[in-house]
Amino acid sequence: MENYSPKVVCFSCRFGWGYLHEDPNLSRLPGMVSVTCSGKIETRHVLSAFKRGADGVLILACPEGHCHFQDGNFKTEAKIFMLRKVLSGFGIEGDRLRMVMAVDPAGGLMSQQVEELKKDLSALGPAAAPAEAAVAQA
Amino acid sequence: MTAKPKVAITWLGACGGCDEAIVDLNEALLDVAAAIEIVFWPVALDFKYDNVRAFKDSEIALSIITGCVRNSEHAEVAELLRRKSGIVLAFGACACFGGTSGLANFISKKEIFDYVYKDAPTVVNPNGVFPQTVTELDGKTLTLPEFYEHVYALNQVIPVDYYLPGCPPPPDLIATAVKAVLTGDLPPRGSTLAPRRALCDTCPRNKKKPLRLEITKINRIHQIESDPDFCFLEQGILCMGSATRGGCGETCVRNNIPCRGCFGPVPGVEDAGGRYLSAIASILKTPETEDLRDLTATVMDPAGTFYRFGQAVSILGREKLAKP
Amino acid sequence: MARQITINPITRLEGHGKIEIFLDDQGGVEDAYWQVVELRGFEKFCLGRPAEEMPRIVPNICGVCPSAHHMASVKALDDLYSAPPTRTARLIRELEYNAFYIEDHYIHFFFLAAPDFVMGPEAQPAHRNILGVIGKLGTEIGAKVIDIRKRNRDIIRLVFGKAPHPEGGLPGGVPRGITEEERETIIKTADDSVAFAMFALELFKDLVLKNEKYVDLIKSPSFSLATSYMSLVGPDNQMALYDGKVRVVDSDGKQTALFAPTDYVDHIGEWVEPWTYIKLTHLRNPGWHGFTEGPGSAIYRVGPLARLNVADRIATPLAEKERQEFFTVLGKKPVHATLANHWARLITALSAAEQNQRISREPDLTSKDIRNMKLSLKKVGVGCVEAPRGTLFHHYETDDQGLLTRVNLIVATQHNAAPICMSVKKAAQGFIKAKKPREGLLNVVEMAFRAYDPCLACATHHLPGGMPLTLVLRDRQGELVEVIRRPEEQ
Ligand code: SF4
Ligand code: SF4
Ligand code: SF4
Ligand code: FES
């Protein structure tokens, strides 16, 4: 898929992943969402991202035990495991939803993670729009 | 004296259980029936499409519509009744959210047809016949309505004024809903005629539920003998009462079976399945992430469980019926 | 030029059905098609679901016979997990299942069949309904029917939560027991149901059997069909509703098959026609060769009449006496008169009530031993019950986690799909004399169709009882010639 450039939405937690809005060339990129804690990301945010045409969603959270809000990352991880199964039910491969738990106060790692996901996504091709996804499965 | 308000009742892609719920009003139905003139109820009264067409627009005070929209005939009936009715009430989980039939949206029409008419073990179909919308049989034409690719909730086909959830809705809620419409004291259009608080609030097992609930194991309903006095979640059994609208009388829970959310979500929830998923995720507890992966893997069928009644109105599942 | 008559929609099968009748140039009936226009896809969209969730998903197939789907599904789980129910669990299940039979059969008889017999088939259709019946027999009978139905549905709600849509059956057990206080009300309901059953049979004999016109109508060739019959039977071939083997007798009454439900695939085939969504079940031996009658035909019927034609006897005394009288009046077994289904229905309901009289007094009914927890998944399970409208099969296959990989359902009304087409055609042929079909054709087609009580008839809904039939005549080019419809009530 040469000319296909995957659209990624990236939710990054402010504590572990640097202050996104201080990095001009990153924060102006479309699809970069900064949240106070990954625990604040609701399932409907992820679902809406795919509904609006995202080919992949990346969640950048603090490593285990380092979440500023105790278990925000832990609860989000539980959601992600189950959400992957739900996505495949709707015809969207679970691998399109990725969660990385690491510390990157300087914000350098973020664009690298996004590029890595984009590379993997180009192998998968575009996520079928949810309604057609059911047919694509047939 | 003013003429009795005209009421129409019909079923689309439905199982008939909602109609039974109306008949089950028994005595209550008789006095309700006295106050209204039922002009259209295909399963009970003579079916007269042309009579409905003969009514002036909005001449029917209330149309009670049950069932999802799965084929062209359903859509035609829904549109006709919308035109002829002042108020349209989506009645039951199928009309409100797509119901269990909405699970069909997880697969394609082709998959259904291939299995039902070709691959099922008992099928005898040597010449690979499939049902057709038009069949010519030596000069005779036979037609079937077109089977849509997608299962739609009623409000994805016509504008809906009020919703009455439940599979089927309980008799007391039906009676109050119909009376509210007839007396006109109704909440704003688009409201659901059922309590706003969650099922847990009135559930008898809620009293003993610890404040910070944590579970380290998921049990399926056949794997343990659940204790009727304790909350299902505490016993590791998936129960969706925390994000489900109350009003059903906790029928399943009192029968020692967990809730699956046929009353739909509490107000303000855009994706019921997502809300149920988060509610369960928030009470799972394990020492390390590795065990969390294994623990969540024991939630066997999140798509089929959390979207049991609401797939057709979920964020990823919903779709408007495009007018041909 | 052949004229096409469309009866659309007739009644509801999980949705909608319609009949197309084609007349030849002499006005005779060339062909008749009963088309089912509804398809749900449960067998496919349940794949991937945990098998133990099925008993609360499948009742949504049909709100008229949800208890049948619930029970067949629970028994499929028993088989899937090799976990027979404890004695108490089985008693509770049979109690609920008999209660379902009673309320289902009586609402059908009094709301649908009785109007024909009480008011007479030629009576004004506008009066030929439950209101007419109540008018003639007194309001007390309407109240009695509603009361018996309500109290038996209360048993269903007590044991399985909701009616419609009972749920909670588990492999090897039931979710909730019965207390001694609850037993008192159940005994009362069971006893009153037996008394009501005898009353209903007396009423039927007074109204129908004592009236020559009706007996001729029942015995008339246009309302009979020489087919094979299928039903569940117990160990010594007695009528069975909850559990048993599947027995088939041919149109002469000779047994041609007796098999365990798990072997149903070897005996039952589903034929596909392009003009209907329902598949036409038939006997694989001799195999499908069209809508044919008599010996050598693969077509069989199920339901109340089939149960009496297949069983050697009924295990409850009162119903057994009635069964014997049934065959003395209507002639030797098998009886092919479709309208005899109405009488057979009352006899089955009586037997169900007698069963509940016994079960409600069983000491074990209120024991707490309601779950057999020795479950071992064998990944294939077949559950079979005799549903009010006929034999119902649920066949599940799972992976080693108990998630469904294959589901096959043979729904009760399917067995009668081909016979209904034949009965409608035969009834129409028999009664069409004049070139221009009169209102009479509507009544005749309705009677032939209603006797099968296909779940689409949604018998339990027929409040005023009028069958929603509108006959639309079209000429060869499909132009509208005439519409015959029930005269306006107003
Ligand atoms: S909401 Fe439930 S009872 Fe009503 S039509 Fe749908 S499945 Fe049947
Ligand atoms: S989760 Fe279920 S069992 Fe627990 S309190 Fe809520 S409704 Fe009751
Ligand atoms: S307990 Fe839940 S699933 Fe059961 S009837 Fe109430 S809302 Fe519906
Ligand atoms: S603060 Fe970073 S994940 Fe909670």
Coordinates of N, CA and C and ligand atoms in Angstrom, one line a residue, chain B residues 199-200 203-206 209 230-233 239-242 253 259, ligand 2:
Chain B
L199 N -29.8 0.5 38.0 CA -30.4 -0.7 38.6 C -29.8 -1.0 39.9
C200 N -28.5 -0.8 40.1 CA -27.8 -1.1 41.4 C -28.5 -0.4 42.5
C203 N -31.2 -2.4 43.7 CA -31.0 -3.9 43.7 C -30.8 -4.3 45.2
P204 N -31.5 -5.4 45.6 CA -31.4 -5.9 47.0 C -30.0 -6.2 47.4
R205 N -29.2 -6.6 46.4 CA -27.8 -7.0 46.8 C -26.8 -5.9 47.0
N206 N -27.3 -4.6 46.7 CA -26.4 -3.5 46.7 C -26.0 -3.1 48.2
K209 N -22.8 -4.4 49.3 CA -21.7 -4.3 48.3 C -20.6 -3.4 49.0
F230 N -25.5 -11.7 47.9 CA -24.3 -10.9 47.6 C -24.3 -10.4 46.1
C231 N -23.8 -9.2 45.9 CA -23.7 -8.6 44.6 C -22.9 -9.6 43.7
F232 N -23.4 -9.7 42.5 CA -22.8 -10.7 41.5 C -21.3 -10.3 41.3
L233 N -21.1 -9.0 41.1 CA -19.7 -8.5 40.8 C -18.7 -9.0 41.9
C239 N -22.1 -8.5 35.9 CA -23.5 -8.0 36.0 C -23.4 -6.5 35.6
M240 N -24.4 -6.1 34.7 CA -24.3 -4.8 34.1 C -25.2 -3.8 34.8
G241 N -25.6 -4.1 36.1 CA -26.5 -3.3 36.8 C -26.0 -1.8 37.0
S242 N -24.7 -1.7 37.1 CA -24.2 -0.4 37.5 C -24.4 0.7 36.5
V253 N -32.0 -10.4 38.4 CA -31.2 -10.5 39.6 C -32.0 -11.2 40.7
C259 N -27.6 -9.2 35.4 CA -28.3 -8.3 34.5 C -27.4 -8.2 33.2
Ligands
SF4_2 S1 -23.9 -5.1 40.0 FE1 -25.8 -6.4 39.7 S2 -25.9 -7.6 41.6 FE2 -24.5 -6.0 42.1 S3 -25.8 -4.4 43.0 FE3 -25.7 -3.9 40.8 S4 -27.5 -4.9 39.9 FE4 -27.2 -5.8 42.0

